[in-house]
Amino acid sequence: MGPAIPLGAEQRLLPEWIPLTFFAFALVCLPLGWLLLFIQADGLNDFSGGFGPVLAALHMFTLGVLMTTIFGASMQMLPVATASDMNNPKAVVLLLLIALSGVTILLGGFAHYFSHVALLGASLLWGSALIYAAFLYRILRRAQNMALVKSHVFLGSCILMIISSLGLLMVVEWAGLYDIPMPHPALLHGGLALYGFMGLMTLGFSRIMIPMLAVSNQTRDKLSWATLAITTAALLLWIFNQPLFALISGFLAAGLYSGEMFYILKGRMRTRLGPEWHIIRFAWLCLPLSLLVILMGYLSQDATLFIQTGFVIAILGWLVSFIIGILQRIIPFLLSMQIARKIGMPELPSKLTHEKLLKVIGPLHMCAVGLLCMALLIENALIIRLASLCGLFAGLLFLTFFIIALQRKKRSLETMQS
Amino acid sequence: MNTKNTQHELCDGSIPENWEMPKLGTRVQLIAEGVCIDFRGLSAPAPLVGSLKALACLKDNQSLTAYYPMTPMHLFPALLEEGWQWEILQEDNNGTQIRIFKIKAHT
């Protein structure tokens, strides 16, 4: 008798280095993205689309941080949550290699204006999206009783194929090989990527992660279904070039989602919440705010300024903040489970967590996002640099947190084995 | 599933106190050692959240015997954080049966 975990359980866990490589790549991209913004502060103020280093900086966050984290988390967490067998680790390694090399090559192509290099990267990313969607489909087909999460993930993976195809076509057009017959493919791509693929994944995973981390059973399934229906309608309106109606319905869905998340949190069993919840709450507020700012852009004369700021709030304020908050809890948890996998007994996640760093990372990141938005609205490159420095420090500290957790895990393993 | 030969009776509503999980209402039973809950057929995160909420309601000398659809990987680190001990009673294709208890009460 003792705190042992049966060996059969490990059938649903990937070898630890696979999800950790996805996360490590994301955590390296986070400070790199801020560093690129610091260097490109002048360019960011004038940015209104187009290829180049500013686009590379933005995609450092969207592809480097967000996409790779979503890929890694879903490959690891979905089989555990849905009781499905995990995907073949060799196939997941293939996904890892294609996705990470695709991101690196694409961003290199963007930053140095090498359209054919970017084309190679975009092709690799399209291939990784296809493999990922196939993996998701395989997991979802075997999953039981998770209709809500399954619907979010399925819809998100469909949109992933649309945006990766559209992204590839835009790079093909940039390389002078094809003309896309539509007026604003970048806006369509950006909106669907943020609020479609990444948004739906975030909404879906929130239904598992938030009640689990806060220990709350206070969920509202009907409200969540309504949110999904309105989100789907908003995405369709965005696809069919009805931005005003899309944004209004998107704002409504975002409000319902954020409201439900706060409602779940209110019904929690844990009275004391860790510092990661500050940044998660901040992310929930930034989602509707981002849509409101984009909506203001469509209603005002200076559309570019507001749309650009709204997209930045969505990327850095909502999605990156949410992922920073969730990873702060998930990384020690995952490492604890991996210790259990090796010796049959988990380590306390709190022993793997550097709490003092967590108290700094969140506020620094939130400060960076706030300053950056203010700088964009008043078009001040100096404040963009100041914001980037705050973000850079937050990113570096988060990377340090990750490395310390790995070191503590190694020490715990040695102690527990001896 | 071959489970332990334990006499189950419907929960009379007094244990656990302040029970606020309508989804689990009919799945909760009183047994001699404490509470038994069948989480099979429920999706994540209900088994994890339900377990932790039930454990919070137990008295010192009581334990929770729970049936899970599969080994609850996410639960173990959380149990450790809360100072709970566990033993795997049964594991087969129909699920996993686990008893969760406080170390002091059983040593």
CSV table of C-alpha atoms in Angstrom, one decimal, chain A residues 1-356:
chain,number,residue,atom,x,y,z
A,1,MET,CA,0.0,0.0,0.0
A,2,GLY,CA,1.3,3.5,-0.7
A,3,PRO,CA,0.9,6.4,-3.1
A,4,ALA,CA,1.7,4.3,-6.2
A,5,ILE,CA,0.4,4.8,-9.7
A,6,PRO,CA,-0.4,1.7,-11.8
A,7,LEU,CA,1.9,1.2,-14.8
A,8,GLY,CA,-1.1,1.1,-17.2
A,9,ALA,CA,-1.7,4.8,-16.6
A,10,GLU,CA,1.5,5.7,-18.5
A,11,GLN,CA,-0.1,4.6,-21.8
A,12,ARG,CA,-1.7,8.0,-21.9
A,13,LEU,CA,1.5,10.0,-21.3
A,14,LEU,CA,3.9,10.9,-24.0
A,15,PRO,CA,7.6,10.7,-23.2
A,16,GLU,CA,8.2,13.8,-21.2
A,17,TRP,CA,10.7,15.4,-23.5
A,18,ILE,CA,8.1,15.7,-26.3
A,19,PRO,CA,5.6,18.1,-24.6
A,20,LEU,CA,8.5,19.8,-22.8
A,21,THR,CA,10.2,20.5,-26.1
A,22,PHE,CA,7.0,22.2,-27.4
A,23,PHE,CA,6.8,24.3,-24.2
A,24,ALA,CA,10.5,25.1,-24.2
A,25,PHE,CA,10.4,26.3,-27.8
A,26,ALA,CA,7.4,28.5,-26.8
A,27,LEU,CA,9.2,29.9,-23.8
A,28,VAL,CA,12.2,30.8,-25.8
A,29,CYS,CA,10.0,32.5,-28.4
A,30,LEU,CA,8.3,34.6,-25.8
A,31,PRO,CA,11.4,36.8,-24.9
A,32,LEU,CA,12.6,36.7,-28.5
A,33,GLY,CA,9.2,38.1,-29.6
A,34,TRP,CA,9.6,41.0,-27.2
A,35,LEU,CA,13.2,41.5,-28.2
A,36,LEU,CA,12.1,41.8,-31.9
A,37,LEU,CA,9.4,44.3,-30.9
A,38,PHE,CA,12.1,46.3,-29.0
A,39,ILE,CA,14.2,46.4,-32.2
A,40,GLN,CA,11.3,47.1,-34.5
A,41,ALA,CA,9.6,49.7,-32.3
A,42,ASP,CA,9.6,52.3,-35.0
A,43,GLY,CA,8.3,49.8,-37.6
A,44,LEU,CA,5.5,48.7,-35.3
A,45,ASN,CA,4.0,52.2,-35.1
A,46,ASP,CA,3.8,52.4,-38.9
A,47,PHE,CA,2.8,48.7,-39.4
A,48,SER,CA,-0.4,48.1,-41.4
A,49,GLY,CA,0.3,44.6,-42.7
A,50,GLY,CA,2.8,43.3,-45.2
A,51,PHE,CA,5.9,41.0,-44.8
A,52,GLY,CA,9.0,42.0,-42.9
A,53,PRO,CA,10.5,41.9,-39.4
A,54,VAL,CA,7.4,43.4,-37.7
A,55,LEU,CA,5.3,40.5,-39.1
A,56,ALA,CA,8.0,38.1,-37.9
A,57,ALA,CA,7.8,39.6,-34.4
A,58,LEU,CA,4.0,39.2,-34.3
A,59,HIS,CA,4.3,35.6,-35.6
A,60,MET,CA,7.0,34.9,-33.0
A,61,PHE,CA,4.1,35.2,-30.5
A,62,THR,CA,1.3,33.6,-32.5
A,63,LEU,CA,3.2,30.7,-34.0
A,64,GLY,CA,6.2,30.5,-31.8
A,65,VAL,CA,4.4,30.9,-28.4
A,66,LEU,CA,0.7,30.2,-29.0
A,67,MET,CA,0.6,27.5,-31.7
A,68,THR,CA,3.4,25.4,-30.3
A,69,THR,CA,2.0,25.5,-26.8
A,70,ILE,CA,-1.5,24.5,-28.1
A,71,PHE,CA,0.1,21.7,-30.1
A,72,GLY,CA,2.1,20.4,-27.2
A,73,ALA,CA,-0.6,20.8,-24.6
A,74,SER,CA,-3.3,19.1,-26.7
A,75,MET,CA,-1.0,16.2,-27.6
A,76,GLN,CA,-0.3,15.6,-23.9
A,77,MET,CA,-3.5,16.7,-22.2
A,78,LEU,CA,-6.3,15.5,-24.5
A,79,PRO,CA,-5.6,11.8,-24.3
A,80,VAL,CA,-5.4,12.0,-20.5
A,81,ALA,CA,-8.6,14.1,-20.3
A,82,THR,CA,-10.6,12.0,-22.8
A,83,ALA,CA,-9.2,8.6,-21.8
A,84,SER,CA,-8.0,8.0,-25.3
A,85,ASP,CA,-4.8,6.3,-26.1
A,86,MET,CA,-2.1,8.9,-27.0
A,87,ASN,CA,-0.9,9.2,-30.5
A,88,ASN,CA,2.1,7.3,-31.6
A,89,PRO,CA,5.1,9.1,-30.0
A,90,LYS,CA,7.1,8.8,-33.2
A,91,ALA,CA,4.3,10.5,-35.1
A,92,VAL,CA,4.2,13.3,-32.5
A,93,VAL,CA,7.9,13.7,-32.8
A,94,LEU,CA,7.4,14.1,-36.6
A,95,LEU,CA,4.8,16.8,-35.8
A,96,LEU,CA,7.3,18.5,-33.5
A,97,LEU,CA,10.1,18.5,-36.0
A,98,ILE,CA,7.9,19.8,-38.9
A,99,ALA,CA,6.1,22.5,-36.8
A,100,LEU,CA,9.2,23.9,-35.1
A,101,SER,CA,11.3,23.9,-38.2
A,102,GLY,CA,8.4,25.4,-40.1
A,103,VAL,CA,8.1,28.3,-37.6
A,104,THR,CA,11.8,28.9,-37.6
A,105,ILE,CA,12.2,29.0,-41.4
A,106,LEU,CA,9.0,31.0,-41.9
A,107,LEU,CA,10.0,33.7,-39.3
A,108,GLY,CA,13.5,33.8,-40.8
A,109,GLY,CA,12.0,34.4,-44.3
A,110,PHE,CA,9.6,37.1,-43.0
A,111,ALA,CA,12.4,38.9,-41.1
A,112,HIS,CA,14.8,39.0,-44.0
A,113,TYR,CA,12.3,39.5,-46.8
A,114,PHE,CA,13.2,36.0,-48.3
A,115,SER,CA,9.9,35.1,-49.9
A,116,HIS,CA,11.1,31.6,-51.1
A,117,VAL,CA,12.5,30.8,-47.7
A,118,ALA,CA,9.2,31.9,-46.1
A,119,LEU,CA,7.4,29.7,-48.7
A,120,LEU,CA,9.3,26.6,-47.5
A,121,GLY,CA,8.4,27.5,-43.9
A,122,ALA,CA,4.7,28.1,-44.7
A,123,SER,CA,4.6,24.7,-46.6
A,124,LEU,CA,6.1,22.9,-43.5
A,125,LEU,CA,3.6,24.7,-41.3
A,126,TRP,CA,0.7,23.7,-43.5
A,127,GLY,CA,1.9,20.1,-43.3
A,128,SER,CA,2.2,20.3,-39.5
A,129,ALA,CA,-1.4,21.7,-39.4
A,130,LEU,CA,-2.6,18.7,-41.4
A,131,ILE,CA,-0.9,16.2,-39.2
A,132,TYR,CA,-2.1,17.9,-36.0
A,133,ALA,CA,-5.7,18.0,-37.3
A,134,ALA,CA,-5.4,14.3,-38.1
A,135,PHE,CA,-4.1,13.6,-34.6
A,136,LEU,CA,-6.9,15.6,-33.0
A,137,TYR,CA,-9.5,13.8,-35.1
A,138,ARG,CA,-8.1,10.4,-34.0
A,139,ILE,CA,-8.3,11.4,-30.3
A,140,LEU,CA,-11.7,13.0,-30.6
A,141,ARG,CA,-13.1,9.9,-32.4
A,142,ARG,CA,-12.3,7.8,-29.3
A,143,ALA,CA,-13.3,10.4,-26.7
A,144,GLN,CA,-16.5,9.9,-24.7
A,145,ASN,CA,-18.8,12.3,-22.9
A,146,MET,CA,-16.9,15.5,-23.8
A,147,ALA,CA,-19.2,16.9,-26.4
A,148,LEU,CA,-18.6,20.5,-25.5
A,149,VAL,CA,-14.8,20.2,-25.6
A,150,LYS,CA,-14.9,18.0,-28.6
A,151,SER,CA,-17.0,20.5,-30.6
A,152,HIS,CA,-14.6,23.4,-29.7
A,153,VAL,CA,-11.5,21.4,-30.7
A,154,PHE,CA,-13.1,20.0,-33.9
A,155,LEU,CA,-14.2,23.4,-35.1
A,156,GLY,CA,-10.8,24.9,-34.1
A,157,SER,CA,-9.0,22.2,-36.1
A,158,CYS,CA,-11.2,22.9,-39.2
A,159,ILE,CA,-10.3,26.6,-38.9
A,160,LEU,CA,-6.7,25.8,-38.5
A,161,MET,CA,-6.7,24.1,-41.9
A,162,ILE,CA,-8.4,27.2,-43.4
A,163,ILE,CA,-5.9,29.7,-41.9
A,164,SER,CA,-2.8,27.6,-42.6
A,165,SER,CA,-4.0,27.2,-46.3
A,166,LEU,CA,-4.7,31.0,-46.5
A,167,GLY,CA,-1.4,31.8,-44.9
A,168,LEU,CA,0.4,29.5,-47.4
A,169,LEU,CA,-1.5,31.2,-50.3
A,170,MET,CA,-0.4,34.7,-49.0
A,171,VAL,CA,3.2,33.7,-49.0
A,172,VAL,CA,2.8,32.1,-52.5
A,173,GLU,CA,1.4,35.5,-53.6
A,174,TRP,CA,4.3,37.3,-52.0
A,175,ALA,CA,6.7,35.0,-53.9
A,176,GLY,CA,4.9,36.1,-57.1
A,177,LEU,CA,3.5,32.7,-58.0
A,178,TYR,CA,-0.3,33.4,-57.5
A,179,ASP,CA,-2.8,36.2,-56.9
A,180,ILE,CA,-5.4,35.7,-54.2
A,181,PRO,CA,-8.8,36.8,-55.5
A,182,MET,CA,-9.9,38.6,-52.4
A,183,PRO,CA,-9.4,42.1,-51.0
A,184,HIS,CA,-8.2,41.6,-47.4
A,185,PRO,CA,-6.8,38.1,-46.9
A,186,ALA,CA,-4.5,39.2,-44.0
A,187,LEU,CA,-7.5,40.4,-42.0
A,188,LEU,CA,-9.4,37.2,-42.6
A,189,HIS,CA,-6.3,35.1,-41.7
A,190,GLY,CA,-5.6,37.1,-38.6
A,191,GLY,CA,-9.2,37.2,-37.3
A,192,LEU,CA,-9.7,33.4,-37.9
A,193,ALA,CA,-6.3,32.6,-36.4
A,194,LEU,CA,-6.8,34.5,-33.2
A,195,TYR,CA,-10.5,34.1,-32.5
A,196,GLY,CA,-11.1,30.9,-34.6
A,197,PHE,CA,-8.3,28.4,-34.1
A,198,MET,CA,-6.5,29.7,-31.0
A,199,GLY,CA,-9.7,31.2,-29.5
A,200,LEU,CA,-11.8,28.0,-29.8
A,201,MET,CA,-8.9,25.9,-28.4
A,202,THR,CA,-8.7,28.3,-25.5
A,203,LEU,CA,-12.4,28.2,-24.9
A,204,GLY,CA,-12.6,24.4,-25.2
A,205,PHE,CA,-9.6,23.7,-22.9
A,206,SER,CA,-10.8,26.3,-20.4
A,207,ARG,CA,-13.8,24.1,-19.7
A,208,ILE,CA,-11.4,21.4,-18.4
A,209,MET,CA,-8.5,23.4,-17.1
A,210,ILE,CA,-10.2,26.2,-15.1
A,211,PRO,CA,-12.6,23.9,-13.1
A,212,MET,CA,-9.7,21.5,-12.6
A,213,LEU,CA,-7.1,24.1,-11.4
A,214,ALA,CA,-9.6,26.0,-9.3
A,215,VAL,CA,-11.4,22.9,-8.1
A,216,SER,CA,-14.9,24.1,-9.0
A,217,ASN,CA,-17.9,22.3,-10.3
A,218,GLN,CA,-19.8,25.4,-10.9
A,219,THR,CA,-20.1,25.3,-14.7
A,220,ARG,CA,-23.0,26.2,-17.0
A,221,ASP,CA,-23.1,23.9,-20.0
A,222,LYS,CA,-26.1,25.6,-21.7
A,223,LEU,CA,-24.3,28.9,-21.5
A,224,SER,CA,-21.2,27.4,-22.9
A,225,TRP,CA,-23.1,25.9,-25.9
A,226,ALA,CA,-24.7,29.3,-26.5
A,227,THR,CA,-21.2,30.9,-26.5
A,228,LEU,CA,-20.0,28.3,-29.0
A,229,ALA,CA,-23.0,28.9,-31.3
A,230,ILE,CA,-22.5,32.7,-31.2
A,231,THR,CA,-18.7,32.3,-31.7
A,232,THR,CA,-19.4,30.1,-34.7
A,233,ALA,CA,-21.8,32.7,-36.1
A,234,ALA,CA,-19.3,35.4,-35.5
A,235,LEU,CA,-16.6,33.5,-37.4
A,236,LEU,CA,-18.9,32.8,-40.3
A,237,LEU,CA,-19.8,36.5,-40.5
A,238,TRP,CA,-16.1,37.3,-40.5
A,239,ILE,CA,-15.5,34.9,-43.3
A,240,PHE,CA,-18.3,36.3,-45.3
A,241,ASN,CA,-17.0,39.9,-44.9
A,242,GLN,CA,-19.5,41.2,-42.4
A,243,PRO,CA,-17.0,42.6,-39.9
A,244,LEU,CA,-19.4,44.8,-37.9
A,245,PHE,CA,-21.9,42.0,-37.2
A,246,ALA,CA,-19.0,39.6,-36.7
A,247,LEU,CA,-17.4,41.8,-34.0
A,248,ILE,CA,-20.7,42.5,-32.3
A,249,SER,CA,-21.5,38.8,-32.0
A,250,GLY,CA,-17.9,38.0,-31.1
A,251,PHE,CA,-18.1,40.6,-28.3
A,252,LEU,CA,-21.2,39.0,-27.0
A,253,ALA,CA,-19.7,35.5,-27.1
A,254,ALA,CA,-16.5,36.9,-25.4
A,255,GLY,CA,-18.6,38.5,-22.7
A,256,LEU,CA,-20.5,35.2,-22.1
A,257,TYR,CA,-17.2,33.2,-22.0
A,258,SER,CA,-15.4,35.6,-19.6
A,259,GLY,CA,-18.6,35.8,-17.5
A,260,GLU,CA,-18.7,32.0,-17.2
A,261,MET,CA,-15.0,31.8,-16.3
A,262,PHE,CA,-15.5,34.2,-13.5
A,263,TYR,CA,-18.6,32.3,-12.4
A,264,ILE,CA,-16.6,29.0,-12.3
A,265,LEU,CA,-13.9,30.7,-10.3
A,266,LYS,CA,-16.5,32.1,-7.9
A,267,GLY,CA,-17.7,28.5,-7.1
A,268,ARG,CA,-14.2,27.2,-6.4
A,269,MET,CA,-13.2,25.1,-3.5
A,270,ARG,CA,-9.7,26.5,-3.2
A,271,THR,CA,-10.1,29.7,-1.2
A,272,ARG,CA,-6.5,30.8,-1.8
A,273,LEU,CA,-5.5,31.2,-5.4
A,274,GLY,CA,-1.9,31.4,-6.6
A,275,PRO,CA,-0.4,34.4,-8.4
A,276,GLU,CA,-1.0,32.8,-11.8
A,277,TRP,CA,-4.7,33.6,-11.4
A,278,HIS,CA,-4.1,37.4,-11.7
A,279,ILE,CA,-2.8,37.0,-15.2
A,280,ILE,CA,-5.5,34.5,-16.1
A,281,ARG,CA,-8.2,37.0,-14.9
A,282,PHE,CA,-6.4,39.7,-16.9
A,283,ALA,CA,-6.6,37.5,-20.0
A,284,TRP,CA,-10.3,37.0,-19.6
A,285,LEU,CA,-10.8,40.8,-19.5
A,286,CYS,CA,-8.6,41.4,-22.5
A,287,LEU,CA,-10.7,39.1,-24.8
A,288,PRO,CA,-13.8,41.3,-24.9
A,289,LEU,CA,-11.6,44.4,-24.7
A,290,SER,CA,-9.7,43.4,-27.8
A,291,LEU,CA,-13.0,43.0,-29.8
A,292,LEU,CA,-14.3,46.3,-28.5
A,293,VAL,CA,-11.1,48.1,-29.7
A,294,ILE,CA,-11.3,46.5,-33.1
A,295,LEU,CA,-15.0,47.4,-33.3
A,296,MET,CA,-14.1,51.0,-32.5
A,297,GLY,CA,-11.6,50.8,-35.4
A,298,TYR,CA,-14.4,49.9,-37.8
A,299,LEU,CA,-16.6,52.7,-36.4
A,300,SER,CA,-13.9,55.4,-36.4
A,301,GLN,CA,-11.9,57.1,-39.0
A,302,ASP,CA,-8.5,55.8,-37.9
A,303,ALA,CA,-9.3,52.1,-38.5
A,304,THR,CA,-5.7,50.9,-38.8
A,305,LEU,CA,-4.7,52.2,-35.4
A,306,PHE,CA,-7.5,50.6,-33.5
A,307,ILE,CA,-7.5,47.3,-35.4
A,308,GLN,CA,-3.7,47.0,-34.9
A,309,THR,CA,-4.1,47.7,-31.1
A,310,GLY,CA,-7.1,45.3,-30.8
A,311,PHE,CA,-5.1,42.5,-32.5
A,312,VAL,CA,-2.1,43.2,-30.1
A,313,ILE,CA,-4.5,43.1,-27.1
A,314,ALA,CA,-5.9,39.7,-28.4
A,315,ILE,CA,-2.4,38.2,-29.0
A,316,LEU,CA,-0.5,39.5,-26.0
A,317,GLY,CA,-3.2,40.5,-23.5
A,318,TRP,CA,-5.6,37.6,-24.0
A,319,LEU,CA,-3.9,34.6,-25.5
A,320,VAL,CA,-0.3,34.9,-24.4
A,321,SER,CA,-1.4,36.0,-20.9
A,322,PHE,CA,-3.7,33.0,-20.6
A,323,ILE,CA,-1.0,30.6,-21.7
A,324,ILE,CA,1.5,32.1,-19.3
A,325,GLY,CA,-1.0,31.7,-16.4
A,326,ILE,CA,-1.9,28.1,-17.3
A,327,LEU,CA,1.6,27.0,-18.0
A,328,GLN,CA,2.7,28.3,-14.6
A,329,ARG,CA,0.5,25.6,-13.1
A,330,ILE,CA,0.7,22.9,-15.8
A,331,ILE,CA,4.5,22.7,-16.0
A,332,PRO,CA,5.1,21.6,-12.4
A,333,PHE,CA,2.0,19.4,-12.6
A,334,LEU,CA,3.3,17.7,-15.7
A,335,LEU,CA,6.8,17.2,-14.2
A,336,SER,CA,5.2,15.7,-11.1
A,337,MET,CA,3.3,13.2,-13.2
A,338,GLN,CA,6.5,12.4,-15.1
A,339,ILE,CA,8.2,11.6,-11.7
A,340,ALA,CA,5.3,9.3,-10.9
A,341,ARG,CA,5.8,7.6,-14.2
A,342,LYS,CA,9.4,6.8,-13.4
A,343,ILE,CA,9.2,5.8,-9.8
A,344,GLY,CA,5.4,5.3,-9.2
A,345,MET,CA,5.1,8.2,-6.9
A,346,PRO,CA,4.5,11.9,-7.8
A,347,GLU,CA,6.3,14.8,-6.3
A,348,LEU,CA,4.5,17.8,-4.8
A,349,PRO,CA,4.0,20.2,-7.7
A,350,SER,CA,4.6,23.1,-5.2
A,351,LYS,CA,8.1,21.7,-4.6
A,352,LEU,CA,8.9,22.1,-8.3
A,353,THR,CA,7.4,25.7,-8.4
A,354,HIS,CA,9.5,28.8,-7.8
A,355,GLU,CA,6.7,30.9,-6.2
A,356,LYS,CA,8.7,34.1,-5.9
